[in-house]
Coordinates of C-alpha atoms in Angstrom, one line a residue:
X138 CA 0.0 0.0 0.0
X139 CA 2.7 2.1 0.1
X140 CA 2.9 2.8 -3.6
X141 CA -1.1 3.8 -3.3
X142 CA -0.1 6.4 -0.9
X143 CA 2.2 7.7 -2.6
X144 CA 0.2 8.1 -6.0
X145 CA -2.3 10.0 -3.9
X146 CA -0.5 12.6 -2.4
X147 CA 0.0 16.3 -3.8
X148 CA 1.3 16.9 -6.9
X149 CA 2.8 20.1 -8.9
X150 CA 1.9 21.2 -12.3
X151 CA 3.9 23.0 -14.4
X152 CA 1.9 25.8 -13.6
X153 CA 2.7 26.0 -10.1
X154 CA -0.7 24.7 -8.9
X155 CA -0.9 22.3 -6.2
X156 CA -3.7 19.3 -7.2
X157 CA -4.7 17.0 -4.8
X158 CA -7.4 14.4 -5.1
X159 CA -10.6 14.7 -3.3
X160 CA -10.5 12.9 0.3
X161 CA -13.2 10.3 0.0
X162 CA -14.4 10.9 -2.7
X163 CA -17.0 13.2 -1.5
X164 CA -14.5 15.2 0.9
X165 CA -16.6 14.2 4.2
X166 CA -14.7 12.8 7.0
X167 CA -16.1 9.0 8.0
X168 CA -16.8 10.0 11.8
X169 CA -19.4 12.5 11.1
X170 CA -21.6 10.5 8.4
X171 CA -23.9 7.9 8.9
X172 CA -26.0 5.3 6.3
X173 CA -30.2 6.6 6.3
X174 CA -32.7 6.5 3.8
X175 CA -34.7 9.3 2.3
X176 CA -38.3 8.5 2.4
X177 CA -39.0 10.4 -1.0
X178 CA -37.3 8.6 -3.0
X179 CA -38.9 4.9 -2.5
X180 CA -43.0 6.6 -2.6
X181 CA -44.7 6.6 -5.4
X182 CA -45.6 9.4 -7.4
X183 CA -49.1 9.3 -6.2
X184 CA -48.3 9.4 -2.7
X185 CA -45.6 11.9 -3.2
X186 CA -48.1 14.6 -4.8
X187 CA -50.6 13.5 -1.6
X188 CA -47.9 14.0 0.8
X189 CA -46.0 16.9 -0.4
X190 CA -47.6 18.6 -3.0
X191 CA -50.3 21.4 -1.3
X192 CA -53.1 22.2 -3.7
X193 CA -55.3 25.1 -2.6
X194 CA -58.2 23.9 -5.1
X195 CA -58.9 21.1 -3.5
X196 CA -58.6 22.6 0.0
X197 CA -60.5 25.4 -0.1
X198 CA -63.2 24.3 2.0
X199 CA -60.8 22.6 4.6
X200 CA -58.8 25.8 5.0
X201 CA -61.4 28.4 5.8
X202 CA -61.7 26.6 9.2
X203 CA -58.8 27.8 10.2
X204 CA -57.9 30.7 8.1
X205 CA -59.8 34.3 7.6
X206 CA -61.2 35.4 4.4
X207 CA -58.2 38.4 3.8
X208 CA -56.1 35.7 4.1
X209 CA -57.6 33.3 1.5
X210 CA -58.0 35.9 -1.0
X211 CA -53.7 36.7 -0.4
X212 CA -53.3 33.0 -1.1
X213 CA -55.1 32.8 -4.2
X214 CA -53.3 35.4 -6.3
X215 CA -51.0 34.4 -9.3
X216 CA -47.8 35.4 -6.8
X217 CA -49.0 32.7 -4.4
X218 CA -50.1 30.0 -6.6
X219 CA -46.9 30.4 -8.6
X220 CA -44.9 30.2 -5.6
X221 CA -47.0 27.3 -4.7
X222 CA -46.1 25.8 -8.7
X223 CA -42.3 26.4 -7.9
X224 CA -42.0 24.6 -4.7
X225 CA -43.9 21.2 -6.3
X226 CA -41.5 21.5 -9.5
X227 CA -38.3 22.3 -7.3
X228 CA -39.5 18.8 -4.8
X229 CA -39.9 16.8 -8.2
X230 CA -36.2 18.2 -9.0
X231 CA -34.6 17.5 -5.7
X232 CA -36.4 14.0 -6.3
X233 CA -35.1 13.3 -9.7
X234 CA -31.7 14.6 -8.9
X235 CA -31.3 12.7 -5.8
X236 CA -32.5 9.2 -7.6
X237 CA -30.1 9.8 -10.1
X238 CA -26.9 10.2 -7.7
X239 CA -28.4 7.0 -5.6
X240 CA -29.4 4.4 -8.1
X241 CA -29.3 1.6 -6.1
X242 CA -32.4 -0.2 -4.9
X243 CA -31.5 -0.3 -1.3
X244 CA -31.9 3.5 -0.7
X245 CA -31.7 2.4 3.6
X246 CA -27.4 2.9 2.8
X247 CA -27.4 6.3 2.0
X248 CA -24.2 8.0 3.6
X249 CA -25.2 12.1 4.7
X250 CA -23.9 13.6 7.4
X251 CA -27.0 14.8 9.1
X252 CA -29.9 12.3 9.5
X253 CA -32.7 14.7 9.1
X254 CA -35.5 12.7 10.4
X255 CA -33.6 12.4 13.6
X256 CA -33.3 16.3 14.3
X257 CA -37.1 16.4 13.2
X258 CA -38.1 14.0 15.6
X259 CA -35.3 15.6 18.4
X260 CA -37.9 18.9 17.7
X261 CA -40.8 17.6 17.6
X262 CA -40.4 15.8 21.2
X263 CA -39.0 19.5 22.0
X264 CA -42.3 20.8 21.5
X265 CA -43.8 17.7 23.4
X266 CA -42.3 18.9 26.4
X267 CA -42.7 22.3 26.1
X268 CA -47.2 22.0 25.7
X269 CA -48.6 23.7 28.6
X270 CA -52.3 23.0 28.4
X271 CA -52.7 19.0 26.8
X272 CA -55.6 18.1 24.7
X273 CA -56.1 15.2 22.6
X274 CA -57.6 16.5 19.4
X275 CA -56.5 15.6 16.2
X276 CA -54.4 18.7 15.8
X277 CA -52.3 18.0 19.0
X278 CA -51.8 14.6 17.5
X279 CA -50.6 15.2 14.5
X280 CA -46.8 16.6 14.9
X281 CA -46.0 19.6 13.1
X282 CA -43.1 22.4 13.0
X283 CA -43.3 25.8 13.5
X284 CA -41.8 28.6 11.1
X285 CA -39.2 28.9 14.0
X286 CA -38.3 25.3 14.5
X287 CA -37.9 24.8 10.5
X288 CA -35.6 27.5 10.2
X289 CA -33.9 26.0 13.3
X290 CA -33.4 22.7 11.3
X291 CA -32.4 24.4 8.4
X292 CA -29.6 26.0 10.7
X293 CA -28.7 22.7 12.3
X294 CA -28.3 20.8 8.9
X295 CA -26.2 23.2 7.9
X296 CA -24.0 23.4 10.7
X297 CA -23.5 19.5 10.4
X298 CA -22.9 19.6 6.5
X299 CA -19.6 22.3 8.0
X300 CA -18.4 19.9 10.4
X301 CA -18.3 16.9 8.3
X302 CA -15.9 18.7 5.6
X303 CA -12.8 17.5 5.7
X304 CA -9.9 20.0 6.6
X305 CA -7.6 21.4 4.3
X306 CA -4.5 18.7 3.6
X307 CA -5.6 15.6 5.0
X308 CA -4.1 12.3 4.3
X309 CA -5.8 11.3 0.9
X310 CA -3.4 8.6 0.6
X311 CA -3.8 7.3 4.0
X312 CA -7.6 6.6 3.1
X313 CA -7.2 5.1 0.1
X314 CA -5.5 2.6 1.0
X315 CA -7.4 1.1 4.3
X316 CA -10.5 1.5 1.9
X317 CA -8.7 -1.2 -0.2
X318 CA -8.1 -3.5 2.8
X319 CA -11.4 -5.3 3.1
X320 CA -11.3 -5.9 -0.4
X321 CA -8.1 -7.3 -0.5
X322 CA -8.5 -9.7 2.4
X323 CA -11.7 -10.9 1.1
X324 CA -9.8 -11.5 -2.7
X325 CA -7.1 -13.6 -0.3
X326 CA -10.4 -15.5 0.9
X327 CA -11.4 -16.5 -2.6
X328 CA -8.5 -17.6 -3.8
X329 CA -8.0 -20.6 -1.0
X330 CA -12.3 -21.1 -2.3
X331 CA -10.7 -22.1 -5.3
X332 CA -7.4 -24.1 -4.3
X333 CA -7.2 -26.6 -7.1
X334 CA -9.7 -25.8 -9.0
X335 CA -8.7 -26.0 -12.8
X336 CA -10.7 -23.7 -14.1
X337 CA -10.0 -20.7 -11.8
X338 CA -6.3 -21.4 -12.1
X339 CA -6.1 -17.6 -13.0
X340 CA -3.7 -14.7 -10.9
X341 CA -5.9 -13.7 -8.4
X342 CA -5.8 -11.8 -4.6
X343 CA -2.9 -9.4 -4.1
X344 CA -0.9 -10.3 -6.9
X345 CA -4.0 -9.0 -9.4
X346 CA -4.2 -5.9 -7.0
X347 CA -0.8 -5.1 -7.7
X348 CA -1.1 -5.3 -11.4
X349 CA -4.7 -3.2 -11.4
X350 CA -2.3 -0.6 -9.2
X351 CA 0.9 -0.9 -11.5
X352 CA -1.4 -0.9 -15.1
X353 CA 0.3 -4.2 -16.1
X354 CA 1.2 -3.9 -20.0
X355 CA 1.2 -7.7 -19.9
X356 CA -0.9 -9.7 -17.0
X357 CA -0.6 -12.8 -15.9
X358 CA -3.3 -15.7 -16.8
X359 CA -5.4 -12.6 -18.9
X360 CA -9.2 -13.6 -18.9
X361 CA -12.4 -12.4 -20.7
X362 CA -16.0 -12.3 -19.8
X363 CA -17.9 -12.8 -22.9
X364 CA -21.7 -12.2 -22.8
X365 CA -24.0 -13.7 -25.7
X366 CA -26.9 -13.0 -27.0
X367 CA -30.3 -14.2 -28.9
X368 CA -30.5 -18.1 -28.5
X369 CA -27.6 -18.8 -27.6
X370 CA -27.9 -17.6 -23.6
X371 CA -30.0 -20.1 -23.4
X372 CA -28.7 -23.0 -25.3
X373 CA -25.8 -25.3 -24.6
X374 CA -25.2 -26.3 -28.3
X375 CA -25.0 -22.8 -29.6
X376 CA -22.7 -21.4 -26.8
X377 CA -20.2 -24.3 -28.2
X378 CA -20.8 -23.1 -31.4
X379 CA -19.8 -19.5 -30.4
X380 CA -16.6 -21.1 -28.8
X381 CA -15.5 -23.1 -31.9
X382 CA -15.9 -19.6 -34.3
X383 CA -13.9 -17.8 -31.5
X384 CA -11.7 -20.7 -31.6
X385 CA -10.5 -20.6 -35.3
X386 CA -11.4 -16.7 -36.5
X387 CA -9.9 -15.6 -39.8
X388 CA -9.9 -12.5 -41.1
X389 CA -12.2 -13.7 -44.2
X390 CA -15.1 -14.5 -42.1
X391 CA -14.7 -10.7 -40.3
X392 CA -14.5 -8.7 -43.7
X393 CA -18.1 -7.9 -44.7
X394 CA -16.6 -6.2 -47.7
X395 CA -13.1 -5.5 -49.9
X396 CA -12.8 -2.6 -51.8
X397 CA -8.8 -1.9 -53.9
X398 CA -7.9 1.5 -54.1
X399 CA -4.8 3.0 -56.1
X400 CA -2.6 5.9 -54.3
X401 CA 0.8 6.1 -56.4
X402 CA 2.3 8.7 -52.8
X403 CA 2.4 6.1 -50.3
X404 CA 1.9 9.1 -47.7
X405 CA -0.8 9.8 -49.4
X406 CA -4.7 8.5 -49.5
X407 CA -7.4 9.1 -51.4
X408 CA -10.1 8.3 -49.1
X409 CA -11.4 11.6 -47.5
X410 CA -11.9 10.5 -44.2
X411 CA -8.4 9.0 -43.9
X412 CA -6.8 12.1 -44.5
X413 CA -6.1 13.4 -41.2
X414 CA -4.6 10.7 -39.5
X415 CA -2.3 9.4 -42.2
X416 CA -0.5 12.7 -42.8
X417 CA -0.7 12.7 -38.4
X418 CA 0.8 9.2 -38.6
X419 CA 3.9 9.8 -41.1
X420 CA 4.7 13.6 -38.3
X421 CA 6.0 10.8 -36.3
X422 CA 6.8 7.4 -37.6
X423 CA 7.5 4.2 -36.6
X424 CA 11.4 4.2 -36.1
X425 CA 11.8 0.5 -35.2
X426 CA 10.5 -1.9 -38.0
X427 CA 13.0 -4.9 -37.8
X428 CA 10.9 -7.3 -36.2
X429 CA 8.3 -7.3 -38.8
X430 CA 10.3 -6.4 -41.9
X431 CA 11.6 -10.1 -40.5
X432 CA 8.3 -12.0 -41.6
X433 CA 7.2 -9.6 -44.3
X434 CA 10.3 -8.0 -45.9
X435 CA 9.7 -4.9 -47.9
X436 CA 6.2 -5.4 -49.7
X437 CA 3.6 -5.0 -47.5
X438 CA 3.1 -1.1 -45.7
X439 CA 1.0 -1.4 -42.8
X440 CA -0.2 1.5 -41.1
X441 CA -3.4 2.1 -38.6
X442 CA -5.3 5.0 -36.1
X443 CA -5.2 5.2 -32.8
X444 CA -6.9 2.6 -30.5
X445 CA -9.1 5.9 -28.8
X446 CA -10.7 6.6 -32.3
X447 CA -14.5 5.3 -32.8
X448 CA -13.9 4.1 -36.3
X449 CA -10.8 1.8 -36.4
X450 CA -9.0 1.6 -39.7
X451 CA -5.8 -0.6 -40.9
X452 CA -4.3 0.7 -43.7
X453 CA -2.3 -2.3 -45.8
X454 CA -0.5 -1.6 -48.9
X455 CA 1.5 -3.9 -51.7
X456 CA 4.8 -2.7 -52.6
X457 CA 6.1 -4.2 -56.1
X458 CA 9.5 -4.3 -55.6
X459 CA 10.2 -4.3 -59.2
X460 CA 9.3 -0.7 -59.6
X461 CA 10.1 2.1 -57.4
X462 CA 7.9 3.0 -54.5
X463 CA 6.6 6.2 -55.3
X464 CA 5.3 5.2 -58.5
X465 CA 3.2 2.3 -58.0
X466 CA 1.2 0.7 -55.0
X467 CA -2.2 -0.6 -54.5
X468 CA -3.5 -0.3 -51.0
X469 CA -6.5 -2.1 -49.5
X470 CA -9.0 -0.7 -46.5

């Protein structure tokens, strides 16, 4: 682990900038956050808009118990109705948002740092204690915050979101690596699982950790998942027929199509789209050859993009030797 901690700690670009990567990922420190759910985002939408969304249409009648007519007729102008829109599009935001960063189905291991129906229910039993005549109607029963206690919790999750930061230069690397600890011991585990088993006789546990962490050019026992599709995910006889095509693949049965064109510069293409990266490719050339100028000697001119482009092209030309090279070749795409 000592090479992860090195790779994570400050670094200087030529521009004298410090970077440094961000602790945690999220930059909250693990004492002060704690796995909850948010109850919004496993209801439906038809209980959401019963629960959350206040409609003074269907309310009318409901609300002049309580409320004077001046009041009503302040709540039913454009500026309160609109305000009333905003807040159901900006909770159907918030929703959508949150569901996005938390797609997983078990919504109970959210990490925040402020459990927010804990302070509500710290207020709420606040308020309990502080009743000075008791009754028992419905409106005692149901518990509700004040203006003043909302702001209150406003404050508090606020002050909470603060002291979970991180400070300024911790440890990144420190981190990183005990995050990788479990991981590793468990990989450890499944490798004695599969002690003489032929078929998982691949590098596995810390020695695969070290080559994820190094970037390996060349890995030991390489293996590749291959998922299939139509009938044969479900069918024994065509999975083996997949295998023996993978087995023996020539390049006849990948080409869906040959076309010959004629370039007499072999720096040169006449394909449009080719243009670019063939005049980018002979900037900086291959300087070594030997090894393949070995097998093939002189006649074949092989040339391709880079492996980042969408559209991969290998660019072969014949050389006849008995002419001279700028005068005659025919090159195939």
């Amino acid at each position: 682990m000592e090479r992860l901690l090195n790779m994570m700690k400050l670094y200087e670009i030529k521009c004298s900038q410090l970077i440094q990567f961000t602790y945690g990922e999220d930059g909250l420190v693990g004492e002060n956050v704690e796995f909850q759910s948010i109850i919004s985002l496993k209801l439906s939408n038809q209980l959401f808009e019963c629960l959350c969304k206040f409609d003074l249409t269907q309310r009318e009648k409901s609300i002049r118990k309580y409320i004077t007519d001046g009041v009503i007729r302040d709540l039913y102008r454009n500026e309160s109705l609109e305000l009333l829109d905003e807040e159901w599009k900006q909770l159907n935001e918030d929703r959508s948002d949150l569901r996005q960063i938390f797609p997983t189905d078990d919504i109970s291991k959210i990490v925040l740092p402020c459990s927010v129906e804990q302070v509500i229910r710290g207020v709420q039993k606040l308020t309990e204690r502080l009743i000075i005549a008791k009754r028992d109607d419905r409106l005692s029963q149901i518990h509700r915050l004040t203006d003043v206690a909302f702001h209150w919790l406003c404050e508090e999750i606020e002050i909470r979101f603060q002291q979970a930061q991180v400070q300024a230069e911790e440890i990144v690397g420190a981190l990183a690596a005990q995050s990788l600890d479990k991981p590793a011991t468990q990989m450890t585990l499944n490798t004695f699982h599969y002690a003489g088993v032929s078929d998982k006789n691949v590098t596995l546990s810390v020695p695969r950790l070290k080559e994820i962490i190094n970037v390996s050019i060349k890995p030991k026992t390489r293996s590749l998942t291959v998922y299939l599709t139509g009938q044969a995910t479900n069918n024994a006889e065509k999975c083996k027929q997949v295998l023996c095509r993978l087995d023996h693949c020539t390049l006849r049965k990948e080409t869906a199509n040959t076309t010959l064109y004629y370039v007499p510069d072999p720096q040169d293409t006449v394909i449009s789209e080719d243009q670019e990266w063939v005049s980018t490719y002979y900037e900086m050339p291959d300087q070594d050859m030997t090894n393949i100028s070995q097998c093939f000697g002189d006649c074949l001119n092989v040339i391709f993009n880079d492996d980042n482009t969408e559209k991969l092209v290998l660019r072969i030309r014949t050389v006849d030797q008995t002419k001279s090279t700028t005068n005659n070749a025919d090159s195939t795409r």
